[in-house]
Amino acid sequence: MLASEFRDRLDGPRLQRLLQSFGQVRVLVVGDLTLDEFATGRVERVSREAPVLILRHETTRRVPGGGANATYNLARLGAQVQSVGLIGDDEQGQALCELFAAVGIDTSGIVTVPGRPTVTKTRISGHARQSVTQQIVRIDRKSDEPPAAAIQQQLVQQVGDRLATVDVVVCSDYNEGVFWAESAIAAALAAPLTVVDAQRDLGRYRGATLFTPNLPEAELATGIAIRDEASLSAAAQGLLRQTQAQHLLITRGEDGMSLFAADGTAQHIPAFNRTQVFDVTGAGDTVVAALGLAIAAGGTPWEGAVLGNLAASLVVRQFGTTTTTVPEMEAALLALLEAEKT
């Protein structure tokens, strides 16, 4: 059961109306685009060439990852989505654009860089005949070279050209090159509503509307070990000073989420799903997507956090990078409200 003070604040019809408004929201996602590959096979034997397993290939699945996962989540939730980011002139970049096009994402703002690999993370997993599939190794394709100045300027141009056509800008920074230039950050922050999901250097996004760090990111940014409510509050206040944000949402895994405002108020949202958690990969992107859409649709940051929490509670029930939809969220919301009546 949820705490009574939280349960009493839940307005089911209001949250349902926000969910039904997601399709009207226009979103620009500026982010580090990644292709996630999941190759799976059955172990046949140990190789005679080296002490390694030989897998008989069964399936390969490709899904958007990193900033592309946030973009894909928004589209799956029904939003009108435009993407700005970098890909290489390779087969992986083409595959990512095809995945985007299949769900209606506008890819005209994606800049192709000849010779630069599309960021790709290939996870190779194996299983025996009667065993659970588990990851064996991950292969990353990426470049550590900063994009050329001309490419950075193209990114800034693509962002600036789209600001007047969207309701919210989501910055999804995975430290893969898109935001290495301060000019790209400044372009994104020119929007009236900006949600930032960045793994590092949150102060570079000073003035954004809302930040969504997880617990380790909040600790890293502030140097505060978060062990209790007092240290959590201290870290949050430090981050609010550092970022000058209006709101800060710290995601805390099984402990739920905590929403802090510049006026000093704090609100805690319990986890809606603590038992059916199989894989948290990409759950943060799902939170950002639902949160950003709810606020852009007219919801409060608290309502956005509740819907983000609800969306995350669904995707962690599945293995790998995955998404959810408005009908699934509506069903989960009804189930949650019904459970609280008993």
Tab-separated table of C-alpha atoms in Angstrom:
chain	number	residue	atom	x	y	z
A	1	MET	CA	0.000	0.000	0.000
A	2	LEU	CA	1.128	3.545	-0.737
A	3	ALA	CA	1.440	6.070	2.084
A	4	SER	CA	-1.921	7.705	2.795
A	5	GLU	CA	-0.677	11.261	2.171
A	6	PHE	CA	0.603	10.232	-1.264
A	7	ARG	CA	-2.460	8.137	-2.089
A	8	ASP	CA	-4.777	11.029	-1.265
A	9	ARG	CA	-3.007	13.231	-3.815
A	10	LEU	CA	-3.491	10.804	-6.705
A	11	ASP	CA	-6.089	12.209	-9.086
A	12	GLY	CA	-6.829	9.344	-11.460
A	13	PRO	CA	-8.997	11.238	-13.980
A	14	ARG	CA	-6.508	14.104	-14.108
A	15	LEU	CA	-3.582	11.738	-14.769
A	16	GLN	CA	-5.607	9.911	-17.422
A	17	ARG	CA	-6.308	13.193	-19.195
A	18	LEU	CA	-2.612	14.006	-19.214
A	19	LEU	CA	-1.823	10.601	-20.714
A	20	GLN	CA	-4.412	11.156	-23.418
A	21	SER	CA	-2.803	14.520	-24.249
A	22	PHE	CA	0.631	13.030	-24.986
A	23	GLY	CA	-0.173	12.774	-28.688
A	24	GLN	CA	-0.545	16.547	-28.955
A	25	VAL	CA	2.904	17.356	-27.542
A	26	ARG	CA	5.685	18.385	-29.928
A	27	VAL	CA	9.147	17.398	-28.696
A	28	LEU	CA	12.692	18.049	-29.843
A	29	VAL	CA	15.259	15.592	-28.499
A	30	VAL	CA	18.875	16.698	-28.717
A	31	GLY	CA	20.973	13.735	-27.744
A	32	ASP	CA	23.745	11.203	-28.171
A	33	LEU	CA	22.278	8.570	-30.464
A	34	THR	CA	23.198	4.938	-29.856
A	35	LEU	CA	22.217	1.673	-31.480
A	36	ASP	CA	21.886	-1.241	-29.039
A	37	GLU	CA	22.412	-4.711	-30.507
A	38	PHE	CA	21.528	-7.917	-28.653
A	39	ALA	CA	22.997	-11.057	-30.242
A	40	THR	CA	22.001	-14.361	-28.634
A	41	GLY	CA	23.121	-17.929	-29.229
A	42	ARG	CA	23.261	-21.411	-27.720
A	43	VAL	CA	26.542	-22.718	-26.378
A	44	GLU	CA	27.719	-25.639	-28.488
A	45	ARG	CA	31.183	-26.330	-27.118
A	46	VAL	CA	34.507	-24.834	-26.074
A	47	SER	CA	36.665	-23.779	-28.997
A	48	ARG	CA	39.832	-25.747	-29.817
A	49	GLU	CA	41.490	-22.501	-30.905
A	50	ALA	CA	41.216	-20.793	-27.503
A	51	PRO	CA	39.454	-21.312	-24.151
A	52	VAL	CA	36.295	-19.564	-25.319
A	53	LEU	CA	32.707	-20.619	-25.892
A	54	ILE	CA	31.352	-21.243	-29.377
A	55	LEU	CA	27.784	-19.982	-29.767
A	56	ARG	CA	25.338	-21.092	-32.429
A	57	HIS	CA	23.639	-17.819	-33.383
A	58	GLU	CA	19.883	-17.673	-32.789
A	59	THR	CA	18.704	-14.058	-32.867
A	60	THR	CA	19.959	-10.499	-33.204
A	61	ARG	CA	17.761	-7.663	-32.010
A	62	ARG	CA	18.413	-3.979	-32.596
A	63	VAL	CA	16.830	-1.185	-30.583
A	64	PRO	CA	17.592	2.512	-30.012
A	65	GLY	CA	19.839	3.175	-27.033
A	66	GLY	CA	21.268	6.144	-25.151
A	67	GLY	CA	19.683	9.390	-26.314
A	68	ALA	CA	18.005	7.430	-29.100
A	69	ASN	CA	16.138	5.431	-26.462
A	70	ALA	CA	14.713	8.614	-24.925
A	71	THR	CA	13.667	9.688	-28.430
A	72	TYR	CA	12.082	6.327	-29.167
A	73	ASN	CA	10.263	6.292	-25.811
A	74	LEU	CA	8.671	9.646	-26.604
A	75	ALA	CA	7.466	8.430	-29.993
A	76	ARG	CA	6.078	5.215	-28.524
A	77	LEU	CA	4.141	7.339	-26.045
A	78	GLY	CA	2.510	9.079	-29.004
A	79	ALA	CA	4.396	12.401	-29.070
A	80	GLN	CA	5.351	14.277	-32.225
A	81	VAL	CA	9.123	13.891	-32.098
A	82	GLN	CA	12.044	15.509	-33.889
A	83	SER	CA	15.596	14.270	-33.360
A	84	VAL	CA	18.914	16.135	-33.511
A	85	GLY	CA	22.116	14.157	-33.061
A	86	LEU	CA	25.070	12.514	-34.791
A	87	ILE	CA	25.428	9.241	-36.681
A	88	GLY	CA	28.086	7.805	-38.957
A	89	ASP	CA	27.704	7.018	-42.641
A	90	ASP	CA	27.474	3.346	-41.799
A	91	GLU	CA	25.001	0.502	-41.687
A	92	GLN	CA	24.363	1.046	-37.963
A	93	GLY	CA	23.347	4.666	-38.522
A	94	GLN	CA	21.032	3.645	-41.328
A	95	ALA	CA	19.461	0.991	-39.086
A	96	LEU	CA	18.874	3.557	-36.340
A	97	CYS	CA	17.189	5.978	-38.743
A	98	GLU	CA	14.968	3.146	-40.014
A	99	LEU	CA	13.917	2.327	-36.448
A	100	PHE	CA	13.061	5.996	-35.924
A	101	ALA	CA	11.150	6.293	-39.189
A	102	ALA	CA	9.062	3.235	-38.310
A	103	VAL	CA	7.533	5.105	-35.357
A	104	GLY	CA	7.200	8.457	-37.089
A	105	ILE	CA	10.245	10.291	-35.701
A	106	ASP	CA	11.459	13.195	-37.843
A	107	THR	CA	15.121	12.415	-38.607
A	108	SER	CA	15.846	15.447	-40.793
A	109	GLY	CA	17.843	17.058	-37.969
A	110	ILE	CA	20.263	14.139	-37.596
A	111	VAL	CA	23.746	15.012	-38.888
A	112	THR	CA	25.689	12.272	-40.686
A	113	VAL	CA	29.463	12.420	-40.180
A	114	PRO	CA	31.546	10.508	-42.760
A	115	GLY	CA	34.200	8.363	-41.122
A	116	ARG	CA	32.729	8.645	-37.611
A	117	PRO	CA	31.122	5.408	-36.378
A	118	THR	CA	27.557	5.445	-35.136
A	119	VAL	CA	27.794	4.710	-31.419
A	120	THR	CA	26.880	1.021	-31.197
A	121	LYS	CA	26.831	-1.294	-28.180
A	122	THR	CA	26.682	-4.976	-29.075
A	123	ARG	CA	25.814	-7.334	-26.241
A	124	ILE	CA	26.550	-10.991	-26.906
A	125	SER	CA	24.632	-13.434	-24.732
A	126	GLY	CA	24.561	-17.214	-24.550
A	127	HIS	CA	22.730	-20.080	-22.923
A	128	ALA	CA	22.861	-23.826	-22.654
A	129	ARG	CA	19.852	-25.960	-23.507
A	130	GLN	CA	18.216	-25.667	-20.111
A	131	SER	CA	19.805	-22.548	-18.653
A	132	VAL	CA	19.055	-18.847	-18.409
A	133	THR	CA	20.472	-16.590	-21.114
A	134	GLN	CA	23.201	-14.314	-19.781
A	135	GLN	CA	25.468	-11.663	-21.227
A	136	ILE	CA	29.000	-12.793	-21.993
A	137	VAL	CA	30.666	-9.727	-23.486
A	138	ARG	CA	29.833	-6.272	-24.833
A	139	ILE	CA	31.508	-4.687	-27.853
A	140	ASP	CA	31.390	-0.889	-28.214
A	141	ARG	CA	31.893	1.051	-31.432
A	142	LYS	CA	32.461	4.782	-30.889
A	143	SER	CA	34.825	7.690	-31.433
A	144	ASP	CA	36.544	9.677	-28.713
A	145	GLU	CA	37.383	12.504	-31.110
A	146	PRO	CA	35.343	15.705	-30.734
A	147	PRO	CA	33.166	16.527	-33.740
A	148	ALA	CA	34.724	19.046	-36.100
A	149	ALA	CA	33.728	22.695	-35.642
A	150	ALA	CA	31.652	22.590	-38.831
A	151	ILE	CA	29.707	19.586	-37.523
A	152	GLN	CA	29.116	21.305	-34.189
A	153	GLN	CA	27.773	24.326	-36.025
A	154	GLN	CA	25.415	22.092	-38.007
A	155	LEU	CA	24.030	20.727	-34.729
A	156	VAL	CA	23.462	24.241	-33.389
A	157	GLN	CA	21.733	25.210	-36.634
A	158	GLN	CA	19.470	22.141	-36.542
A	159	VAL	CA	18.417	22.919	-32.959
A	160	GLY	CA	17.819	26.601	-33.611
A	161	ASP	CA	15.727	25.915	-36.694
A	162	ARG	CA	13.319	23.731	-34.690
A	163	LEU	CA	12.792	25.591	-31.412
A	164	ALA	CA	9.769	27.534	-32.632
A	165	THR	CA	8.009	24.316	-33.676
A	166	VAL	CA	8.151	22.377	-30.369
A	167	ASP	CA	6.678	22.529	-26.871
A	168	VAL	CA	9.607	20.992	-24.996
A	169	VAL	CA	13.279	20.216	-25.574
A	170	VAL	CA	14.827	17.112	-24.022
A	171	CYS	CA	18.625	17.013	-23.705
A	172	SER	CA	19.925	13.440	-23.455
A	173	ASP	CA	23.658	13.657	-22.770
A	174	TYR	CA	25.581	10.363	-22.733
A	175	ASN	CA	28.971	12.059	-23.259
A	176	GLU	CA	29.330	10.833	-26.846
A	177	GLY	CA	30.009	14.149	-28.582
A	178	VAL	CA	26.795	16.062	-29.228
A	179	PHE	CA	27.140	18.268	-26.140
A	180	TRP	CA	30.912	18.605	-26.084
A	181	ALA	CA	30.455	22.119	-27.503
A	182	GLU	CA	28.924	24.738	-25.196
A	183	SER	CA	27.155	26.218	-28.231
A	184	ALA	CA	24.998	23.090	-28.601
A	185	ILE	CA	23.934	23.360	-24.957
A	186	ALA	CA	23.168	27.062	-25.305
A	187	ALA	CA	21.014	26.386	-28.364
A	188	ALA	CA	18.945	23.782	-26.509
A	189	LEU	CA	18.555	25.975	-23.417
A	190	ALA	CA	16.961	28.709	-25.519
A	191	ALA	CA	13.694	26.759	-25.309
A	192	PRO	CA	11.190	27.873	-22.634
A	193	LEU	CA	10.845	24.308	-21.316
A	194	THR	CA	13.979	22.150	-21.202
A	195	VAL	CA	14.398	18.783	-19.469
A	196	VAL	CA	17.985	17.613	-18.999
A	197	ASP	CA	19.171	14.043	-18.510
A	198	ALA	CA	22.970	14.263	-18.317
A	199	GLN	CA	25.471	11.886	-16.793
A	200	ARG	CA	28.071	14.524	-15.931
A	201	ASP	CA	28.799	18.247	-15.618
A	202	LEU	CA	25.236	19.257	-14.826
A	203	GLY	CA	26.358	22.819	-14.215
A	204	ARG	CA	26.960	23.222	-17.956
A	205	TYR	CA	23.161	23.180	-18.355
A	206	ARG	CA	22.652	25.970	-15.848
A	207	GLY	CA	19.175	27.464	-16.214
A	208	ALA	CA	17.359	24.434	-17.637
A	209	THR	CA	13.838	23.864	-16.327
A	210	LEU	CA	14.278	20.414	-14.804
A	211	PHE	CA	17.070	17.883	-14.272
A	212	THR	CA	16.655	14.120	-13.750
A	213	PRO	CA	19.844	12.672	-12.229
A	214	ASN	CA	19.858	9.236	-10.666
A	215	LEU	CA	21.350	8.671	-7.221
A	216	PRO	CA	24.967	7.943	-8.335
A	217	GLU	CA	24.916	10.956	-10.669
A	218	ALA	CA	23.676	13.217	-7.879
A	219	GLU	CA	26.425	11.938	-5.584
A	220	LEU	CA	29.082	12.459	-8.259
A	221	ALA	CA	27.895	15.989	-9.028
A	222	THR	CA	27.864	17.108	-5.395
A	223	GLY	CA	30.465	14.934	-3.690
A	224	ILE	CA	27.850	13.986	-1.092
A	225	ALA	CA	27.291	10.337	-0.190
A	226	ILE	CA	23.512	9.989	-0.052
A	227	ARG	CA	22.667	7.673	2.838
A	228	ASP	CA	19.551	9.190	4.402
A	229	GLU	CA	16.966	11.920	3.953
A	230	ALA	CA	19.281	14.603	5.319
A	231	SER	CA	22.109	13.823	2.881
A	232	LEU	CA	19.588	13.480	0.054
A	233	SER	CA	18.240	16.956	0.813
A	234	ALA	CA	21.745	18.405	1.064
A	235	ALA	CA	22.692	16.937	-2.320
A	236	ALA	CA	19.484	18.223	-3.894
A	237	GLN	CA	20.005	21.753	-2.581
A	238	GLY	CA	23.577	21.689	-3.840
A	239	LEU	CA	22.417	20.612	-7.279
A	240	LEU	CA	19.707	23.264	-7.402
A	241	ARG	CA	22.301	25.926	-6.634
A	242	GLN	CA	24.683	24.461	-9.185
A	243	THR	CA	22.100	24.246	-11.976
A	244	GLN	CA	19.732	27.115	-11.100
A	245	ALA	CA	16.936	24.751	-12.162
A	246	GLN	CA	13.306	25.220	-11.251
A	247	HIS	CA	12.966	21.545	-10.334
A	248	LEU	CA	15.176	18.541	-9.719
A	249	LEU	CA	14.001	14.919	-9.825
A	250	ILE	CA	16.386	12.401	-8.278
A	251	THR	CA	15.523	8.823	-9.231
A	252	ARG	CA	16.354	6.401	-6.416
A	253	GLY	CA	15.638	2.894	-7.704
A	254	GLU	CA	13.616	0.813	-5.270
A	255	ASP	CA	13.246	3.867	-3.020
A	256	GLY	CA	11.256	5.706	-5.686
A	257	MET	CA	11.905	9.314	-6.655
A	258	SER	CA	12.322	12.640	-4.911
A	259	LEU	CA	11.230	15.923	-6.474
A	260	PHE	CA	12.854	19.120	-5.216
A	261	ALA	CA	11.889	22.682	-6.168
A	262	ALA	CA	13.860	25.910	-6.149
A	263	ASP	CA	11.513	27.250	-3.448
A	264	GLY	CA	12.800	24.596	-1.033
A	265	THR	CA	9.874	22.158	-1.143
A	266	ALA	CA	10.463	18.426	-1.468
A	267	GLN	CA	8.057	15.658	-2.465
A	268	HIS	CA	8.776	11.938	-2.359
A	269	ILE	CA	7.183	9.411	-4.697
A	270	PRO	CA	7.366	5.725	-3.716
A	271	ALA	CA	8.346	3.015	-6.187
A	272	PHE	CA	5.259	1.474	-7.783
A	273	ASN	CA	6.992	-1.817	-8.604
A	274	ARG	CA	9.560	-3.351	-6.262
A	275	THR	CA	9.110	-7.045	-6.963
A	276	GLN	CA	8.928	-7.524	-10.743
A	277	VAL	CA	12.233	-5.882	-11.629
A	278	PHE	CA	14.224	-7.789	-14.234
A	279	ASP	CA	16.281	-5.116	-16.018
A	280	VAL	CA	16.627	-1.385	-15.302
A	281	THR	CA	18.438	-0.679	-18.600
A	282	GLY	CA	16.975	2.451	-20.174
A	283	ALA	CA	14.446	3.059	-17.398
A	284	GLY	CA	15.815	6.568	-16.859
A	285	ASP	CA	15.066	7.423	-20.489
A	286	THR	CA	11.494	6.248	-19.976
A	287	VAL	CA	11.131	8.475	-16.915
A	288	VAL	CA	12.403	11.491	-18.847
A	289	ALA	CA	9.991	10.810	-21.720
A	290	ALA	CA	6.816	10.523	-19.633
A	291	LEU	CA	7.865	13.357	-17.315
A	292	GLY	CA	8.599	15.767	-20.164
A	293	LEU	CA	5.367	14.956	-21.970
A	294	ALA	CA	3.234	15.375	-18.844
A	295	ILE	CA	4.679	18.811	-18.046
A	296	ALA	CA	4.424	19.965	-21.674
A	297	ALA	CA	0.786	18.788	-21.685
A	298	GLY	CA	0.001	21.067	-18.740
A	299	GLY	CA	0.774	18.818	-15.794
A	300	THR	CA	2.706	19.828	-12.705
A	301	PRO	CA	6.227	18.491	-12.162
A	302	TRP	CA	4.786	16.243	-9.423
A	303	GLU	CA	2.215	14.787	-11.833
A	304	GLY	CA	4.967	14.336	-14.409
A	305	ALA	CA	7.125	12.521	-11.881
A	306	VAL	CA	4.229	10.217	-10.947
A	307	LEU	CA	3.673	9.305	-14.605
A	308	GLY	CA	7.412	8.901	-15.160
A	309	ASN	CA	7.535	6.578	-12.167
A	310	LEU	CA	4.579	4.620	-13.543
A	311	ALA	CA	6.212	4.260	-16.969
A	312	ALA	CA	9.482	3.065	-15.434
A	313	SER	CA	7.629	0.495	-13.328
A	314	LEU	CA	6.495	-1.118	-16.592
A	315	VAL	CA	9.741	-1.185	-18.587
A	316	VAL	CA	11.827	-2.706	-15.766
A	317	ARG	CA	9.651	-5.821	-15.997
A	318	GLN	CA	11.257	-6.703	-19.327
A	319	PHE	CA	14.809	-7.614	-20.293
A	320	GLY	CA	16.872	-5.220	-22.384
A	321	THR	CA	16.199	-1.682	-23.560
A	322	THR	CA	12.442	-1.360	-23.985
A	323	THR	CA	9.534	1.107	-24.035
A	324	THR	CA	5.907	1.413	-22.988
A	325	THR	CA	2.764	2.969	-24.474
A	326	VAL	CA	-0.120	5.152	-23.300
A	327	PRO	CA	-2.638	2.229	-23.264
A	328	GLU	CA	-0.230	0.196	-21.122
A	329	MET	CA	0.237	3.138	-18.773
A	330	GLU	CA	-3.510	3.724	-18.549
A	331	ALA	CA	-4.040	0.075	-17.608
A	332	ALA	CA	-1.264	0.253	-15.011
A	333	LEU	CA	-2.705	3.463	-13.555
A	334	LEU	CA	-6.149	1.899	-13.222
A	335	ALA	CA	-4.636	-1.180	-11.580
A	336	LEU	CA	-2.719	1.010	-9.147
A	337	LEU	CA	-5.800	3.003	-8.206
A	338	GLU	CA	-7.917	-0.135	-7.814
A	339	ALA	CA	-5.273	-1.758	-5.625
A	340	GLU	CA	-5.315	1.256	-3.315
A	341	LYS	CA	-9.084	0.876	-2.794
A	342	THR	CA	-8.739	-2.599	-1.290
